[in-house]
Amino acid sequence: MPYVLIAPFFILFAIFGLFPLIFNGVVALRTWRLDDPAQDGWAGLANFERLLTDEDFGNALYNTFGIFLLSTVPQLLLALCVAFLLNRRLRGQTWFRVSMLLPYITPLTASTLVFLVVFGRDTGVANWVLSVVGVDAIDWRAGKLQSWVAIATMVNWKWIGYNALLYLSAMQTIPRDIYEASALDGATAWKQLWRITVPMILPVVIFTVVLSTIGGLQLFTEPMLLDSNPASASGGSNGEWQTIAQLIYKVGWKNLNLGYAAAMSWALFLIIVVVAVVNTVLTNRLGGGKR
């Protein structure tokens, strides 16, 4: 009976998870062009070998990791600090906790379009704030670093609150006695955060690190909408912020080269697995875990 109850999950996973993964792997080993069916056939590892010398793939990989670092690291650190503050006695505590979900429930397209106004070159709020402190206006689409910062800001705004609530739910399970005892021993709030809270919520921290790694390396909507011509999927005039997910879309559905796009997809999958494992081990070690 227990196997019957859990069977629907595994059946759906096999149909919508495992089968597309295997089928994509088969496509990656073939030459499959929708605009030239005559070239269809077995390609072996040729598509993967092409990735090693493809400048567009290298540029997209560089952009993806740049945006990933600017978004994921500050996002999780800020979420941890916000959760730690929300776990303390505050006036309007419930209101603050609920408000953390507002960015998460806002449709991604809507929030991204608002940020496009914020990061406008001539009339954007971001440039107005910079002008107040004496900094010249920035064209947020003109270079890699400024476009990465703009995209990372959109990502951080959306996910900090969500991750903060995950951390907060884990912090609620830590007995108050431990904090009170540490306070009597002279521990500051900062020491309590890193010596007590983080080690005791480490499984949740690792969970968010893995999820953030998966999401950050598959970034698609924000960089697409930052472009003045999203349909091109070019990530700027010279690919300043083109991510791997954008490049896969462009190669597969604009250049109609499904075989090569599938190889990129598998390469991205393997990169995500490796980075997620490395991040998990590092987080575990930094948090005081022994495994």
PDB file of C-alpha atoms in Angstrom, residues 6-233:
ATOM      1  CA  ILE A   6       3.990   7.301  -3.436  1.00  0.00           C
ATOM      2  CA  ALA A   7       3.803   5.898  -6.970  1.00  0.00           C
ATOM      3  CA  PRO A   8       2.077   8.961  -8.551  1.00  0.00           C
ATOM      4  CA  PHE A   9       5.034  11.172  -7.663  1.00  0.00           C
ATOM      5  CA  PHE A  10       7.577   8.835  -9.227  1.00  0.00           C
ATOM      6  CA  ILE A  11       5.408   8.310 -12.322  1.00  0.00           C
ATOM      7  CA  LEU A  12       5.056  12.071 -12.865  1.00  0.00           C
ATOM      8  CA  PHE A  13       8.777  12.564 -12.178  1.00  0.00           C
ATOM      9  CA  ALA A  14       9.645   9.901 -14.743  1.00  0.00           C
ATOM     10  CA  ILE A  15       7.397  11.511 -17.380  1.00  0.00           C
ATOM     11  CA  PHE A  16       8.135  15.203 -16.798  1.00  0.00           C
ATOM     12  CA  GLY A  17      11.593  15.059 -15.178  1.00  0.00           C
ATOM     13  CA  LEU A  18      13.603  11.998 -16.154  1.00  0.00           C
ATOM     14  CA  PHE A  19      12.382  11.469 -19.702  1.00  0.00           C
ATOM     15  CA  PRO A  20      13.071  15.086 -20.890  1.00  0.00           C
ATOM     16  CA  LEU A  21      16.539  14.868 -19.333  1.00  0.00           C
ATOM     17  CA  ILE A  22      17.401  11.636 -21.162  1.00  0.00           C
ATOM     18  CA  PHE A  23      15.778  12.782 -24.420  1.00  0.00           C
ATOM     19  CA  ASN A  24      17.729  16.047 -24.254  1.00  0.00           C
ATOM     20  CA  GLY A  25      20.911  14.035 -23.804  1.00  0.00           C
ATOM     21  CA  VAL A  26      20.148  12.034 -26.955  1.00  0.00           C
ATOM     22  CA  VAL A  27      19.427  15.242 -28.907  1.00  0.00           C
ATOM     23  CA  ALA A  28      22.751  16.683 -27.705  1.00  0.00           C
ATOM     24  CA  LEU A  29      24.540  13.803 -29.428  1.00  0.00           C
ATOM     25  CA  ARG A  30      22.864  14.510 -32.764  1.00  0.00           C
ATOM     26  CA  THR A  31      22.910  17.201 -35.420  1.00  0.00           C
ATOM     27  CA  TRP A  32      19.354  18.480 -35.378  1.00  0.00           C
ATOM     28  CA  ARG A  33      18.607  21.690 -37.263  1.00  0.00           C
ATOM     29  CA  LEU A  34      14.997  22.688 -37.854  1.00  0.00           C
ATOM     30  CA  ASP A  35      15.991  24.894 -40.800  1.00  0.00           C
ATOM     31  CA  ASP A  36      18.024  22.175 -42.532  1.00  0.00           C
ATOM     32  CA  PRO A  37      16.622  18.666 -41.888  1.00  0.00           C
ATOM     33  CA  ALA A  38      19.040  17.200 -44.426  1.00  0.00           C
ATOM     34  CA  GLN A  39      21.886  17.608 -41.904  1.00  0.00           C
ATOM     35  CA  ASP A  40      20.123  15.584 -39.208  1.00  0.00           C
ATOM     36  CA  GLY A  41      22.136  12.645 -37.966  1.00  0.00           C
ATOM     37  CA  TRP A  42      24.449  11.264 -35.306  1.00  0.00           C
ATOM     38  CA  ALA A  43      27.093  13.795 -34.196  1.00  0.00           C
ATOM     39  CA  GLY A  44      28.658  12.005 -31.245  1.00  0.00           C
ATOM     40  CA  LEU A  45      30.481  14.444 -28.958  1.00  0.00           C
ATOM     41  CA  ALA A  46      30.932  17.089 -31.671  1.00  0.00           C
ATOM     42  CA  ASN A  47      28.439  19.476 -30.065  1.00  0.00           C
ATOM     43  CA  PHE A  48      30.225  19.240 -26.706  1.00  0.00           C
ATOM     44  CA  GLU A  49      33.640  19.712 -28.334  1.00  0.00           C
ATOM     45  CA  ARG A  50      32.343  22.850 -30.019  1.00  0.00           C
ATOM     46  CA  LEU A  51      31.427  24.285 -26.609  1.00  0.00           C
ATOM     47  CA  LEU A  52      35.097  24.306 -25.588  1.00  0.00           C
ATOM     48  CA  THR A  53      35.992  26.833 -28.300  1.00  0.00           C
ATOM     49  CA  ASP A  54      32.710  28.750 -28.571  1.00  0.00           C
ATOM     50  CA  GLU A  55      33.349  32.391 -27.589  1.00  0.00           C
ATOM     51  CA  ASP A  56      29.637  33.099 -27.213  1.00  0.00           C
ATOM     52  CA  PHE A  57      29.296  30.234 -24.712  1.00  0.00           C
ATOM     53  CA  GLY A  58      32.368  31.434 -22.817  1.00  0.00           C
ATOM     54  CA  ASN A  59      31.001  34.976 -22.657  1.00  0.00           C
ATOM     55  CA  ALA A  60      27.574  33.746 -21.486  1.00  0.00           C
ATOM     56  CA  LEU A  61      29.231  31.539 -18.854  1.00  0.00           C
ATOM     57  CA  TYR A  62      31.278  34.512 -17.616  1.00  0.00           C
ATOM     58  CA  ASN A  63      28.183  36.724 -17.428  1.00  0.00           C
ATOM     59  CA  THR A  64      26.174  34.026 -15.659  1.00  0.00           C
ATOM     60  CA  PHE A  65      28.770  33.550 -12.930  1.00  0.00           C
ATOM     61  CA  GLY A  66      29.280  37.315 -12.562  1.00  0.00           C
ATOM     62  CA  ILE A  67      25.573  37.943 -12.020  1.00  0.00           C
ATOM     63  CA  PHE A  68      25.334  34.821  -9.830  1.00  0.00           C
ATOM     64  CA  LEU A  69      28.032  36.076  -7.451  1.00  0.00           C
ATOM     65  CA  LEU A  70      26.558  39.591  -7.273  1.00  0.00           C
ATOM     66  CA  SER A  71      23.109  38.258  -6.510  1.00  0.00           C
ATOM     67  CA  THR A  72      23.411  35.041  -4.514  1.00  0.00           C
ATOM     68  CA  VAL A  73      26.068  35.940  -1.939  1.00  0.00           C
ATOM     69  CA  PRO A  74      24.613  39.293  -0.757  1.00  0.00           C
ATOM     70  CA  GLN A  75      21.102  37.885  -1.085  1.00  0.00           C
ATOM     71  CA  LEU A  76      21.663  35.052   1.392  1.00  0.00           C
ATOM     72  CA  LEU A  77      23.720  37.172   3.795  1.00  0.00           C
ATOM     73  CA  LEU A  78      21.082  39.925   3.869  1.00  0.00           C
ATOM     74  CA  ALA A  79      18.308  37.343   4.244  1.00  0.00           C
ATOM     75  CA  LEU A  80      20.129  35.883   7.238  1.00  0.00           C
ATOM     76  CA  CYS A  81      20.498  39.307   8.876  1.00  0.00           C
ATOM     77  CA  VAL A  82      16.854  40.213   8.170  1.00  0.00           C
ATOM     78  CA  ALA A  83      15.657  36.915   9.646  1.00  0.00           C
ATOM     79  CA  PHE A  84      17.813  37.460  12.737  1.00  0.00           C
ATOM     80  CA  LEU A  85      16.236  40.902  13.244  1.00  0.00           C
ATOM     81  CA  LEU A  86      12.713  39.563  12.685  1.00  0.00           C
ATOM     82  CA  ASN A  87      13.375  36.865  15.268  1.00  0.00           C
ATOM     83  CA  ARG A  88      13.829  39.515  17.959  1.00  0.00           C
ATOM     84  CA  ARG A  89      11.054  41.319  19.816  1.00  0.00           C
ATOM     85  CA  LEU A  90       9.872  44.171  17.579  1.00  0.00           C
ATOM     86  CA  ARG A  91       6.819  46.376  17.372  1.00  0.00           C
ATOM     87  CA  GLY A  92       4.685  45.421  14.381  1.00  0.00           C
ATOM     88  CA  GLN A  93       6.509  42.107  14.168  1.00  0.00           C
ATOM     89  CA  THR A  94       3.746  40.311  12.245  1.00  0.00           C
ATOM     90  CA  TRP A  95       3.447  43.148   9.729  1.00  0.00           C
ATOM     91  CA  PHE A  96       7.188  43.084   9.036  1.00  0.00           C
ATOM     92  CA  ARG A  97       7.173  39.308   8.603  1.00  0.00           C
ATOM     93  CA  VAL A  98       4.235  39.331   6.192  1.00  0.00           C
ATOM     94  CA  SER A  99       5.698  42.229   4.202  1.00  0.00           C
ATOM     95  CA  MET A 100       8.761  40.074   3.463  1.00  0.00           C
ATOM     96  CA  LEU A 101       6.589  38.016   1.119  1.00  0.00           C
ATOM     97  CA  LEU A 102       5.436  40.957  -1.012  1.00  0.00           C
ATOM     98  CA  PRO A 103       8.393  40.870  -3.463  1.00  0.00           C
ATOM     99  CA  TYR A 104       8.019  37.089  -3.803  1.00  0.00           C
ATOM    100  CA  ILE A 105       4.313  37.192  -4.686  1.00  0.00           C
ATOM    101  CA  THR A 106       4.757  40.081  -7.117  1.00  0.00           C
ATOM    102  CA  PRO A 107       4.789  38.727 -10.693  1.00  0.00           C
ATOM    103  CA  LEU A 108       8.354  38.602 -11.970  1.00  0.00           C
ATOM    104  CA  THR A 109       7.564  40.386 -15.212  1.00  0.00           C
ATOM    105  CA  ALA A 110       5.773  43.223 -13.406  1.00  0.00           C
ATOM    106  CA  SER A 111       8.587  43.798 -10.915  1.00  0.00           C
ATOM    107  CA  THR A 112      11.213  43.630 -13.666  1.00  0.00           C
ATOM    108  CA  LEU A 113       9.373  46.252 -15.725  1.00  0.00           C
ATOM    109  CA  VAL A 114       9.288  48.537 -12.674  1.00  0.00           C
ATOM    110  CA  PHE A 115      13.033  48.092 -12.252  1.00  0.00           C
ATOM    111  CA  LEU A 116      13.534  49.041 -15.900  1.00  0.00           C
ATOM    112  CA  VAL A 117      12.076  52.437 -14.976  1.00  0.00           C
ATOM    113  CA  VAL A 118      14.284  52.603 -11.886  1.00  0.00           C
ATOM    114  CA  PHE A 119      17.399  51.917 -13.977  1.00  0.00           C
ATOM    115  CA  GLY A 120      16.481  54.245 -16.841  1.00  0.00           C
ATOM    116  CA  ARG A 121      19.485  56.203 -18.098  1.00  0.00           C
ATOM    117  CA  ASP A 122      17.926  59.674 -18.299  1.00  0.00           C
ATOM    118  CA  THR A 123      14.970  59.608 -15.906  1.00  0.00           C
ATOM    119  CA  GLY A 124      15.659  56.590 -13.661  1.00  0.00           C
ATOM    120  CA  VAL A 125      15.416  56.777  -9.889  1.00  0.00           C
ATOM    121  CA  ALA A 126      18.767  55.015  -9.453  1.00  0.00           C
ATOM    122  CA  ASN A 127      20.620  57.724 -11.388  1.00  0.00           C
ATOM    123  CA  TRP A 128      18.729  60.437  -9.485  1.00  0.00           C
ATOM    124  CA  VAL A 129      19.906  58.941  -6.167  1.00  0.00           C
ATOM    125  CA  LEU A 130      23.470  58.765  -7.488  1.00  0.00           C
ATOM    126  CA  SER A 131      23.283  62.396  -8.623  1.00  0.00           C
ATOM    127  CA  VAL A 132      22.308  63.426  -5.071  1.00  0.00           C
ATOM    128  CA  VAL A 133      25.612  62.020  -3.773  1.00  0.00           C
ATOM    129  CA  GLY A 134      27.575  63.539  -6.671  1.00  0.00           C
ATOM    130  CA  VAL A 135      27.941  60.470  -8.898  1.00  0.00           C
ATOM    131  CA  ASP A 136      27.466  60.893 -12.647  1.00  0.00           C
ATOM    132  CA  ALA A 137      24.539  59.173 -14.350  1.00  0.00           C
ATOM    133  CA  ILE A 138      25.179  55.563 -15.400  1.00  0.00           C
ATOM    134  CA  ASP A 139      23.952  53.880 -18.563  1.00  0.00           C
ATOM    135  CA  TRP A 140      22.979  50.561 -16.978  1.00  0.00           C
ATOM    136  CA  ARG A 141      22.936  48.793 -20.354  1.00  0.00           C
ATOM    137  CA  ALA A 142      26.295  50.082 -21.574  1.00  0.00           C
ATOM    138  CA  GLY A 143      28.683  47.654 -19.870  1.00  0.00           C
ATOM    139  CA  LYS A 144      29.014  44.374 -18.077  1.00  0.00           C
ATOM    140  CA  LEU A 145      29.420  45.505 -14.474  1.00  0.00           C
ATOM    141  CA  GLN A 146      26.568  48.029 -14.412  1.00  0.00           C
ATOM    142  CA  SER A 147      24.181  45.650 -16.177  1.00  0.00           C
ATOM    143  CA  TRP A 148      25.143  42.835 -13.783  1.00  0.00           C
ATOM    144  CA  VAL A 149      24.459  45.139 -10.810  1.00  0.00           C
ATOM    145  CA  ALA A 150      21.052  46.087 -12.236  1.00  0.00           C
ATOM    146  CA  ILE A 151      20.051  42.431 -12.781  1.00  0.00           C
ATOM    147  CA  ALA A 152      21.452  41.343  -9.405  1.00  0.00           C
ATOM    148  CA  THR A 153      19.396  44.085  -7.718  1.00  0.00           C
ATOM    149  CA  MET A 154      16.212  42.720  -9.316  1.00  0.00           C
ATOM    150  CA  VAL A 155      17.052  39.175  -8.200  1.00  0.00           C
ATOM    151  CA  ASN A 156      17.981  40.203  -4.661  1.00  0.00           C
ATOM    152  CA  TRP A 157      14.832  42.271  -4.236  1.00  0.00           C
ATOM    153  CA  LYS A 158      12.663  39.296  -5.124  1.00  0.00           C
ATOM    154  CA  TRP A 159      14.364  36.549  -3.115  1.00  0.00           C
ATOM    155  CA  ILE A 160      15.750  38.165   0.059  1.00  0.00           C
ATOM    156  CA  GLY A 161      12.363  38.138   1.809  1.00  0.00           C
ATOM    157  CA  TYR A 162      11.583  34.557   0.790  1.00  0.00           C
ATOM    158  CA  ASN A 163      14.921  33.260   2.075  1.00  0.00           C
ATOM    159  CA  ALA A 164      14.584  35.381   5.216  1.00  0.00           C
ATOM    160  CA  LEU A 165      11.301  33.668   6.083  1.00  0.00           C
ATOM    161  CA  LEU A 166      12.889  30.241   5.581  1.00  0.00           C
ATOM    162  CA  TYR A 167      15.694  31.221   7.962  1.00  0.00           C
ATOM    163  CA  LEU A 168      13.198  32.724  10.399  1.00  0.00           C
ATOM    164  CA  SER A 169      11.144  29.511  10.550  1.00  0.00           C
ATOM    165  CA  ALA A 170      14.324  27.589  11.385  1.00  0.00           C
ATOM    166  CA  MET A 171      15.360  30.172  14.005  1.00  0.00           C
ATOM    167  CA  GLN A 172      12.005  29.752  15.742  1.00  0.00           C
ATOM    168  CA  THR A 173      13.035  26.212  16.697  1.00  0.00           C
ATOM    169  CA  ILE A 174      16.127  27.389  18.612  1.00  0.00           C
ATOM    170  CA  PRO A 175      15.364  27.509  22.371  1.00  0.00           C
ATOM    171  CA  ARG A 176      15.435  31.012  23.856  1.00  0.00           C
ATOM    172  CA  ASP A 177      17.388  29.642  26.807  1.00  0.00           C
ATOM    173  CA  ILE A 178      20.490  29.346  24.632  1.00  0.00           C
ATOM    174  CA  TYR A 179      20.384  33.038  23.671  1.00  0.00           C
ATOM    175  CA  GLU A 180      19.718  34.094  27.261  1.00  0.00           C
ATOM    176  CA  ALA A 181      22.605  31.998  28.555  1.00  0.00           C
ATOM    177  CA  SER A 182      24.966  33.386  25.913  1.00  0.00           C
ATOM    178  CA  ALA A 183      23.851  36.936  26.724  1.00  0.00           C
ATOM    179  CA  LEU A 184      24.719  36.345  30.379  1.00  0.00           C
ATOM    180  CA  ASP A 185      28.167  35.221  29.226  1.00  0.00           C
ATOM    181  CA  GLY A 186      28.573  38.516  27.351  1.00  0.00           C
ATOM    182  CA  ALA A 187      27.893  37.346  23.789  1.00  0.00           C
ATOM    183  CA  THR A 188      26.871  40.189  21.479  1.00  0.00           C
ATOM    184  CA  ALA A 189      24.070  39.894  18.928  1.00  0.00           C
ATOM    185  CA  TRP A 190      26.682  39.505  16.182  1.00  0.00           C
ATOM    186  CA  LYS A 191      28.366  36.593  18.019  1.00  0.00           C
ATOM    187  CA  GLN A 192      24.996  34.980  18.717  1.00  0.00           C
ATOM    188  CA  LEU A 193      24.210  35.114  15.006  1.00  0.00           C
ATOM    189  CA  TRP A 194      27.412  33.394  13.840  1.00  0.00           C
ATOM    190  CA  ARG A 195      28.178  31.160  16.861  1.00  0.00           C
ATOM    191  CA  ILE A 196      24.664  29.978  17.719  1.00  0.00           C
ATOM    192  CA  THR A 197      22.108  30.736  15.026  1.00  0.00           C
ATOM    193  CA  VAL A 198      23.978  29.794  11.852  1.00  0.00           C
ATOM    194  CA  PRO A 199      25.301  26.424  13.123  1.00  0.00           C
ATOM    195  CA  MET A 200      21.847  25.464  14.437  1.00  0.00           C
ATOM    196  CA  ILE A 201      20.008  26.303  11.202  1.00  0.00           C
ATOM    197  CA  LEU A 202      22.735  24.943   8.943  1.00  0.00           C
ATOM    198  CA  PRO A 203      20.493  22.417   7.083  1.00  0.00           C
ATOM    199  CA  VAL A 204      18.171  25.261   6.022  1.00  0.00           C
ATOM    200  CA  VAL A 205      21.140  27.421   5.012  1.00  0.00           C
ATOM    201  CA  ILE A 206      22.458  24.609   2.819  1.00  0.00           C
ATOM    202  CA  PHE A 207      18.976  24.145   1.330  1.00  0.00           C
ATOM    203  CA  THR A 208      18.788  27.827   0.350  1.00  0.00           C
ATOM    204  CA  VAL A 209      22.346  27.753  -1.027  1.00  0.00           C
ATOM    205  CA  VAL A 210      21.463  24.831  -3.300  1.00  0.00           C
ATOM    206  CA  LEU A 211      18.198  26.461  -4.439  1.00  0.00           C
ATOM    207  CA  SER A 212      19.933  29.797  -5.052  1.00  0.00           C
ATOM    208  CA  THR A 213      22.660  28.067  -7.047  1.00  0.00           C
ATOM    209  CA  ILE A 214      20.113  26.341  -9.267  1.00  0.00           C
ATOM    210  CA  GLY A 215      18.078  29.514  -9.790  1.00  0.00           C
ATOM    211  CA  GLY A 216      21.039  31.871 -10.151  1.00  0.00           C
ATOM    212  CA  LEU A 217      22.722  29.830 -12.865  1.00  0.00           C
ATOM    213  CA  GLN A 218      19.470  29.510 -14.845  1.00  0.00           C
ATOM    214  CA  LEU A 219      18.686  33.237 -14.843  1.00  0.00           C
ATOM    215  CA  PHE A 220      16.524  34.116 -17.821  1.00  0.00           C
ATOM    216  CA  THR A 221      13.617  36.541 -17.337  1.00  0.00           C
ATOM    217  CA  GLU A 222      15.458  39.482 -15.742  1.00  0.00           C
ATOM    218  CA  PRO A 223      18.253  39.660 -18.364  1.00  0.00           C
ATOM    219  CA  MET A 224      15.734  39.136 -21.157  1.00  0.00           C
ATOM    220  CA  LEU A 225      13.573  42.065 -20.056  1.00  0.00           C
ATOM    221  CA  LEU A 226      16.536  44.351 -19.397  1.00  0.00           C
ATOM    222  CA  ASP A 227      17.249  44.255 -23.129  1.00  0.00           C
ATOM    223  CA  SER A 228      15.618  47.005 -25.213  1.00  0.00           C
ATOM    224  CA  ASN A 229      14.828  44.256 -27.752  1.00  0.00           C
ATOM    225  CA  PRO A 230      14.016  41.157 -25.650  1.00  0.00           C
ATOM    226  CA  ALA A 231      13.118  39.063 -28.696  1.00  0.00           C
ATOM    227  CA  SER A 232      16.756  39.103 -29.811  1.00  0.00           C
ATOM    228  CA  ALA A 233      17.905  37.299 -26.619  1.00  0.00           C
TER     229      ALA A 233
END
